[in-house]
mmCIF file of C-alpha atoms in Angstrom:
data_model
loop_
_atom_site.group_PDB
_atom_site.id
_atom_site.type_symbol
_atom_site.label_atom_id
_atom_site.label_comp_id
_atom_site.label_asym_id
_atom_site.label_seq_id
_atom_site.Cartn_x
_atom_site.Cartn_y
_atom_site.Cartn_z
ATOM 1 C CA MET A 697 -45.941 -14.436 -10.550
ATOM 2 C CA SER A 698 -42.337 -13.412 -9.974
ATOM 3 C CA ASP A 699 -39.994 -13.483 -12.966
ATOM 4 C CA GLU A 700 -37.014 -14.315 -10.756
ATOM 5 C CA ARG A 701 -35.210 -17.502 -11.741
ATOM 6 C CA ASP A 702 -33.646 -18.901 -8.585
ATOM 7 C CA ALA A 703 -31.500 -22.010 -8.917
ATOM 8 C CA GLY A 704 -31.988 -22.833 -5.242
ATOM 9 C CA THR A 705 -29.604 -25.569 -4.149
ATOM 10 C CA ALA A 706 -29.055 -26.862 -7.697
ATOM 11 C CA PRO A 707 -25.285 -27.239 -8.099
ATOM 12 C CA ASP A 708 -23.412 -25.192 -10.627
ATOM 13 C CA LEU A 709 -21.067 -27.039 -12.941
ATOM 14 C CA PRO A 710 -17.490 -25.743 -13.168
ATOM 15 C CA ALA A 711 -16.535 -23.868 -16.295
ATOM 16 C CA PRO A 712 -14.973 -26.276 -18.813
ATOM 17 C CA SER A 713 -11.284 -25.895 -19.614
ATOM 18 C CA ALA A 714 -12.059 -26.508 -23.288
ATOM 19 C CA PRO A 715 -15.210 -25.691 -25.298
ATOM 20 C CA ALA A 716 -17.956 -28.260 -24.676
ATOM 21 C CA PRO A 717 -21.141 -28.445 -26.779
ATOM 22 C CA GLY A 718 -23.707 -25.963 -25.493
ATOM 23 C CA LEU A 719 -21.370 -24.390 -22.903
ATOM 24 C CA ASP A 720 -20.057 -20.878 -23.395
ATOM 25 C CA ARG A 721 -16.391 -20.586 -22.533
ATOM 26 C CA GLY A 722 -15.992 -19.323 -18.968
ATOM 27 C CA ASP A 723 -19.670 -19.847 -18.115
ATOM 28 C CA ARG A 724 -20.943 -21.758 -15.088
ATOM 29 C CA VAL A 725 -24.326 -23.449 -15.456
ATOM 30 C CA HIS A 726 -26.764 -24.793 -12.875
ATOM 31 C CA GLU A 727 -27.746 -28.464 -13.088
ATOM 32 C CA PHE A 728 -31.235 -29.779 -12.293
ATOM 33 C CA ARG A 729 -30.932 -33.549 -12.158
ATOM 34 C CA GLY A 730 -33.756 -36.063 -12.504
ATOM 35 C CA LYS A 731 -34.032 -39.832 -12.911
ATOM 36 C CA GLU A 732 -34.458 -39.726 -16.695
ATOM 37 C CA VAL A 733 -33.379 -36.242 -17.746
ATOM 38 C CA THR A 734 -31.082 -33.513 -16.470
ATOM 39 C CA VAL A 735 -31.553 -29.851 -17.395
ATOM 40 C CA THR A 736 -28.748 -27.295 -17.315
ATOM 41 C CA TRP A 737 -29.338 -23.545 -17.213
ATOM 42 C CA SER A 738 -27.023 -20.613 -17.894
ATOM 43 C CA ARG A 739 -28.056 -17.481 -16.013
ATOM 44 C CA ARG A 740 -25.641 -15.497 -18.193
ATOM 45 C CA ARG A 741 -27.315 -16.519 -21.476
ATOM 46 C CA CYS A 742 -30.917 -16.333 -20.223
ATOM 47 C CA ILE A 743 -32.831 -13.239 -21.404
ATOM 48 C CA HIS A 744 -36.254 -14.357 -20.131
ATOM 49 C CA ALA A 745 -37.621 -15.244 -23.552
ATOM 50 C CA ALA A 746 -40.050 -17.414 -21.527
ATOM 51 C CA GLU A 747 -40.648 -20.139 -24.130
ATOM 52 C CA CYS A 748 -40.081 -22.683 -21.370
ATOM 53 C CA VAL A 749 -42.382 -20.926 -18.892
ATOM 54 C CA MET A 750 -45.247 -20.590 -21.351
ATOM 55 C CA ARG A 751 -45.014 -24.116 -22.753
ATOM 56 C CA LEU A 752 -44.262 -26.129 -19.600
ATOM 57 C CA PRO A 753 -45.046 -24.036 -16.498
ATOM 58 C CA THR A 754 -45.140 -27.052 -14.167
ATOM 59 C CA VAL A 755 -41.426 -27.595 -14.767
ATOM 60 C CA PHE A 756 -40.263 -24.032 -15.383
ATOM 61 C CA GLU A 757 -41.764 -21.721 -12.752
ATOM 62 C CA PRO A 758 -40.047 -18.385 -12.028
ATOM 63 C CA GLY A 759 -40.457 -17.425 -8.395
ATOM 64 C CA ARG A 760 -40.175 -21.023 -7.195
ATOM 65 C CA ARG A 761 -36.957 -22.224 -5.560
ATOM 66 C CA PRO A 762 -35.512 -23.892 -7.504
ATOM 67 C CA TRP A 763 -37.319 -22.568 -10.528
ATOM 68 C CA VAL A 764 -36.731 -25.793 -12.548
ATOM 69 C CA ASP A 765 -38.295 -29.066 -11.302
ATOM 70 C CA VAL A 766 -37.739 -31.886 -13.803
ATOM 71 C CA SER A 767 -39.948 -34.277 -11.817
ATOM 72 C CA GLN A 768 -43.073 -32.449 -13.000
ATOM 73 C CA ALA A 769 -43.170 -33.711 -16.606
ATOM 74 C CA SER A 770 -41.958 -36.498 -18.851
ATOM 75 C CA SER A 771 -38.432 -36.417 -20.237
ATOM 76 C CA ASP A 772 -39.860 -36.201 -23.774
ATOM 77 C CA ALA A 773 -41.915 -33.115 -22.893
ATOM 78 C CA ILE A 774 -38.959 -31.465 -21.185
ATOM 79 C CA ALA A 775 -36.673 -32.212 -24.120
ATOM 80 C CA ARG A 776 -39.139 -30.685 -26.601
ATOM 81 C CA VAL A 777 -39.483 -27.477 -24.591
ATOM 82 C CA VAL A 778 -35.781 -27.096 -23.817
ATOM 83 C CA ALA A 779 -35.051 -27.315 -27.557
ATOM 84 C CA ARG A 780 -37.270 -24.252 -28.059
ATOM 85 C CA CYS A 781 -35.150 -22.025 -25.801
ATOM 86 C CA PRO A 782 -33.938 -19.532 -28.430
ATOM 87 C CA THR A 783 -30.790 -18.413 -26.604
ATOM 88 C CA GLY A 784 -29.305 -21.794 -25.690
ATOM 89 C CA ALA A 785 -29.513 -20.953 -21.978
ATOM 90 C CA LEU A 786 -31.281 -24.283 -21.428
ATOM 91 C CA HIS A 787 -29.969 -27.708 -22.417
ATOM 92 C CA HIS A 788 -30.859 -31.237 -21.463
ATOM 93 C CA ALA A 789 -29.164 -34.623 -21.185
ATOM 94 C CA ARG A 790 -31.169 -37.848 -21.400
ATOM 95 C CA THR A 791 -30.374 -40.854 -19.197
ATOM 96 C CA ASP A 792 -33.373 -42.898 -20.332
ATOM 97 C CA GLY A 793 -32.132 -43.694 -23.809
ATOM 98 C CA GLY A 794 -34.035 -40.815 -25.385
ATOM 99 C CA VAL A 795 -32.751 -39.063 -28.471
ATOM 100 C CA PRO A 796 -30.461 -36.094 -27.703
ATOM 101 C CA GLU A 797 -30.971 -32.741 -29.397
ATOM 102 C CA ALA A 798 -29.456 -32.559 -32.859
ATOM 103 C CA ALA A 799 -28.731 -29.606 -35.085
ATOM 104 C CA PRO A 800 -31.441 -28.939 -37.688
ATOM 105 C CA ALA A 801 -30.787 -29.768 -41.320
ATOM 106 C CA ALA A 802 -30.584 -26.079 -42.257
ATOM 107 C CA ASN A 803 -29.227 -23.011 -40.482
ATOM 108 C CA SER A 804 -31.623 -20.143 -39.832
ATOM 109 C CA VAL A 805 -31.046 -16.540 -38.767
ATOM 110 C CA LEU A 806 -34.012 -14.596 -37.383
ATOM 111 C CA VAL A 807 -33.824 -10.841 -36.817
ATOM 112 C CA SER A 808 -36.202 -10.060 -33.956
ATOM 113 C CA ARG A 809 -38.140 -6.841 -33.473
ATOM 114 C CA ASN A 810 -36.344 -4.555 -30.988
ATOM 115 C CA GLY A 811 -34.136 -7.432 -29.903
ATOM 116 C CA PRO A 812 -31.337 -9.832 -30.808
ATOM 117 C CA VAL A 813 -30.545 -11.983 -33.798
ATOM 118 C CA TYR A 814 -31.528 -15.594 -33.094
ATOM 119 C CA LEU A 815 -29.499 -18.390 -34.677
ATOM 120 C CA HIS A 816 -30.643 -22.001 -34.995
ATOM 121 C CA GLY A 817 -28.449 -24.598 -36.622
ATOM 122 C CA ASP A 818 -25.001 -26.131 -36.511
ATOM 123 C CA ILE A 819 -23.314 -23.057 -35.081
ATOM 124 C CA GLU A 820 -19.778 -22.175 -34.021
ATOM 125 C CA LEU A 821 -19.084 -18.882 -32.279
ATOM 126 C CA LEU A 822 -15.455 -17.846 -32.547
ATOM 127 C CA ASP A 823 -13.651 -15.198 -30.546
ATOM 128 C CA GLU A 824 -11.804 -12.264 -32.098
ATOM 129 C CA SER A 825 -8.634 -14.357 -32.395
ATOM 130 C CA GLY A 826 -10.487 -17.010 -34.402
ATOM 131 C CA ALA A 827 -10.518 -19.609 -31.604
ATOM 132 C CA LEU A 828 -13.697 -21.540 -30.866
ATOM 133 C CA ARG A 829 -15.681 -20.023 -28.002
ATOM 134 C CA LEU A 830 -19.041 -21.823 -28.199
ATOM 135 C CA ALA A 831 -20.572 -24.629 -30.282
ATOM 136 C CA ASP A 832 -24.342 -24.848 -30.017
ATOM 137 C CA THR A 833 -27.604 -25.275 -31.892
ATOM 138 C CA ARG A 834 -29.189 -22.084 -30.491
ATOM 139 C CA MET A 835 -27.760 -18.612 -29.858
ATOM 140 C CA ALA A 836 -28.920 -15.024 -29.442
ATOM 141 C CA LEU A 837 -26.565 -12.318 -30.717
ATOM 142 C CA CYS A 838 -26.569 -8.765 -29.369
ATOM 143 C CA ARG A 839 -27.725 -6.004 -31.751
ATOM 144 C CA CYS A 840 -27.917 -3.050 -29.354
ATOM 145 C CA GLY A 841 -24.195 -2.864 -28.565
ATOM 146 C CA ARG A 842 -24.705 -2.819 -24.784
ATOM 147 C CA SER A 843 -24.552 -6.491 -23.769
ATOM 148 C CA ALA A 844 -22.034 -7.301 -21.046
ATOM 149 C CA ASN A 845 -21.648 -10.737 -22.657
ATOM 150 C CA ARG A 846 -20.891 -9.596 -26.208
ATOM 151 C CA PRO A 847 -21.411 -10.846 -28.813
ATOM 152 C CA LEU A 848 -24.147 -12.832 -27.065
ATOM 153 C CA CYS A 849 -27.302 -11.033 -25.966
ATOM 154 C CA ASP A 850 -27.880 -10.489 -22.230
ATOM 155 C CA GLY A 851 -31.174 -8.586 -22.450
ATOM 156 C CA SER A 852 -29.632 -5.094 -22.335
ATOM 157 C CA HIS A 853 -31.782 -4.039 -25.295
ATOM 158 C CA LEU A 854 -34.785 -3.952 -22.955
ATOM 159 C CA ALA A 855 -33.182 -1.590 -20.440
ATOM 160 C CA MET A 856 -31.835 0.794 -23.090
ATOM 161 C CA GLY A 857 -35.010 0.845 -25.195
ATOM 162 C CA PHE A 858 -33.368 -0.439 -28.368
ATOM 163 C CA HIS A 859 -35.738 0.035 -31.289
ATOM 164 C CA ASP A 860 -35.591 -1.607 -34.689
ATOM 165 C CA PRO A 861 -38.425 -3.305 -36.578
ATOM 166 C CA GLY A 862 -36.197 -6.192 -37.640
ATOM 167 C CA VAL A 863 -36.979 -5.891 -41.339
ATOM 168 C CA VAL A 864 -34.479 -7.168 -43.925
ATOM 169 C CA ARG A 865 -34.388 -4.507 -46.633
ATOM 170 C CA ASP A 866 -31.004 -4.845 -48.352
ATOM 171 C CA GLU A 867 -30.818 -8.352 -49.795
ATOM 172 C CA SER A 868 -27.596 -7.424 -51.614
ATOM 173 C CA ALA A 869 -25.805 -7.401 -48.224
ATOM 174 C CA VAL A 870 -26.007 -11.205 -48.158
ATOM 175 C CA LYS A 871 -23.336 -12.823 -50.315
ATOM 176 C CA ARG A 872 -23.222 -16.253 -51.911
ATOM 177 C CA PRO A 873 -19.532 -17.221 -52.246
ATOM 178 C CA GLY A 874 -20.203 -20.889 -51.548
ATOM 179 C CA ALA A 875 -19.894 -22.485 -48.112
ATOM 180 C CA PRO A 876 -17.129 -25.058 -47.428
ATOM 181 C CA ASP A 877 -19.394 -27.128 -45.149
ATOM 182 C CA GLY A 878 -22.757 -27.000 -43.398
ATOM 183 C CA LYS A 879 -21.646 -25.122 -40.289
ATOM 184 C CA LEU A 880 -22.633 -21.546 -39.563
ATOM 185 C CA ARG A 881 -19.632 -19.708 -38.107
ATOM 186 C CA VAL A 882 -19.869 -16.379 -36.315
ATOM 187 C CA ARG A 883 -16.693 -14.318 -36.018
ATOM 188 C CA PRO A 884 -16.733 -10.966 -34.213
ATOM 189 C CA GLU A 885 -14.457 -8.352 -35.736
ATOM 190 C CA ARG A 886 -12.626 -6.307 -33.111
ATOM 191 C CA ASP A 887 -14.630 -3.127 -32.463
ATOM 192 C CA GLY A 888 -16.678 -3.989 -35.523
ATOM 193 C CA PRO A 889 -19.485 -6.173 -36.914
ATOM 194 C CA LEU A 890 -20.232 -9.870 -36.718
ATOM 195 C CA GLN A 891 -19.097 -11.819 -39.746
ATOM 196 C CA ILE A 892 -21.270 -14.874 -40.363
ATOM 197 C CA ASP A 893 -20.211 -17.547 -42.838
ATOM 198 C CA GLY A 894 -21.931 -20.741 -43.879
ATOM 199 C CA PRO A 895 -25.224 -21.676 -45.532
ATOM 200 C CA PHE A 896 -28.168 -19.886 -43.910
ATOM 201 C CA SER A 897 -31.566 -18.371 -44.487
ATOM 202 C CA LEU A 898 -32.065 -14.944 -42.923
ATOM 203 C CA THR A 899 -35.588 -13.838 -42.039
ATOM 204 C CA GLY A 900 -36.933 -10.549 -40.720
ATOM 205 C CA ALA A 901 -39.331 -10.168 -37.817
ATOM 206 C CA ASP A 902 -42.178 -9.528 -40.254
ATOM 207 C CA ARG A 903 -41.570 -13.009 -41.736
ATOM 208 C CA GLY A 904 -42.105 -11.414 -45.127
ATOM 209 C CA SER A 905 -38.497 -10.438 -45.738
ATOM 210 C CA ALA A 906 -36.106 -13.320 -46.227
ATOM 211 C CA VAL A 907 -32.907 -14.062 -48.108
ATOM 212 C CA SER A 908 -30.511 -17.005 -48.314
ATOM 213 C CA GLY A 909 -26.747 -16.919 -48.659
ATOM 214 C CA ASP A 910 -23.364 -17.917 -47.280
ATOM 215 C CA SER A 911 -21.914 -14.690 -45.879
ATOM 216 C CA ALA A 912 -22.982 -11.423 -44.260
ATOM 217 C CA ARG A 913 -21.711 -8.747 -41.885
ATOM 218 C CA LEU A 914 -24.203 -7.981 -39.114
ATOM 219 C CA CYS A 915 -24.312 -4.753 -37.129
ATOM 220 C CA ARG A 916 -23.612 -5.099 -33.430
ATOM 221 C CA CYS A 917 -23.035 -1.471 -32.446
ATOM 222 C CA GLY A 918 -26.739 -0.642 -32.714
ATOM 223 C CA HIS A 919 -26.285 2.394 -34.980
ATOM 224 C CA SER A 920 -26.338 1.061 -38.550
ATOM 225 C CA GLN A 921 -28.913 2.637 -40.843
ATOM 226 C CA ASN A 922 -29.046 -0.620 -42.766
ATOM 227 C CA LYS A 923 -29.891 -3.013 -39.909
ATOM 228 C CA PRO A 924 -29.432 -5.880 -39.499
ATOM 229 C CA PHE A 925 -26.368 -5.343 -41.687
ATOM 230 C CA CYS A 926 -23.276 -3.285 -40.924
ATOM 231 C CA ASP A 927 -22.896 0.067 -42.687
ATOM 232 C CA GLY A 928 -19.675 1.182 -40.976
ATOM 233 C CA SER A 929 -21.398 3.139 -38.203
ATOM 234 C CA HIS A 930 -19.185 1.452 -35.599
ATOM 235 C CA GLU A 931 -16.278 3.528 -36.891
ATOM 236 C CA ARG A 932 -18.134 6.817 -36.418
ATOM 237 C CA THR A 933 -19.519 5.932 -32.990
ATOM 238 C CA ASP A 934 -16.275 4.540 -31.507
ATOM 239 C CA PHE A 935 -17.905 1.215 -30.702
ATOM 240 C CA LEU A 936 -15.764 -1.035 -28.510
ATOM 241 C CA SER A 937 -16.332 -4.773 -28.641
ATOM 242 C CA GLY A 938 -14.755 -5.518 -25.264
#
């Protein structure tokens, strides 16, 4: 089966002039409309994690045109699977009175093996000026330093052969200053790490290393010797965030 995701004739929605929930600033998403549920898909944020394909292949079928057909399952089933998309590339809107996706009660940060950092929660991604870029419940943050959509992951780690086991070794790198509210805010430092602030639990890919806190600086240049945390390597490697 082909892995190509072809939107076919599904219209693309214009980029919003102001941040809208689930929509990255400047992004254009394809809309797959049904009688009871509509699915939107961002090609830019999709890294082929394939949760949708594995869990609901009748609806999400790469190689088909269009690759999303919402008529092939119930709106409840589609909503459950869309909510498992770890990058936020997929979203849904219910027109049948069904419950919309809500942020989980707690924010989680998962460091994947050889891949991005996955966030799940009440998340705000800021730009380097501090302005809101994206508000979502699911995001994937680049760790290899090569994404063309920084700080979001675009799958470049696969092409470059990024390697890191995703183990959390230095628990002292997570601080506990006390969070002002329940949101998890991500602020990229210019040519530097990602500052994350807000209550969260951070877990390694081995699921055996975990720590909770309110603040941490995450490496995004790909060269830190203390991954997933920043150790200042971006300064020695002339990492550029833009």
